[in-house]
Phi, psi and omega in degrees: 000136179248134178246132177255137179211161173242133177286112181281314182191169173248136176234098183063237182272006183243148174254134176262119184249141174259120179242176176303325183275357181126201182267145177213158178244142172225157178294135183303329181296341180280345179268157174301147183302331182272001182295140180219169180304137180091349179289145172268127182235153178235140173253122180203143177055036175083009180210163180259144175220150178267134175261093183297319182297312180293324178299315180295322176299315180295318179296318178297316180299315180294322178296317178297320179298316179296319178300317178295319181299313184281347177261005177083014181276179179284151179261000180293144179280000000 
């Protein structure tokens, strides 16, 4: 089974993850050392991995949305 999550924030030694089922916390040591807020991560085969490609796509999409919002454009995707 594969679980997809977005790292919402870090609180001390814990990472707060947003999943389809809601928010959950895991110990930061279980994530790859380079993981950061906003990264898309997957849990599979007993470990977590960062999906850099999907993370960058999400960051670009969010950046474009913010640009449209602040320029008075539509927010529809």
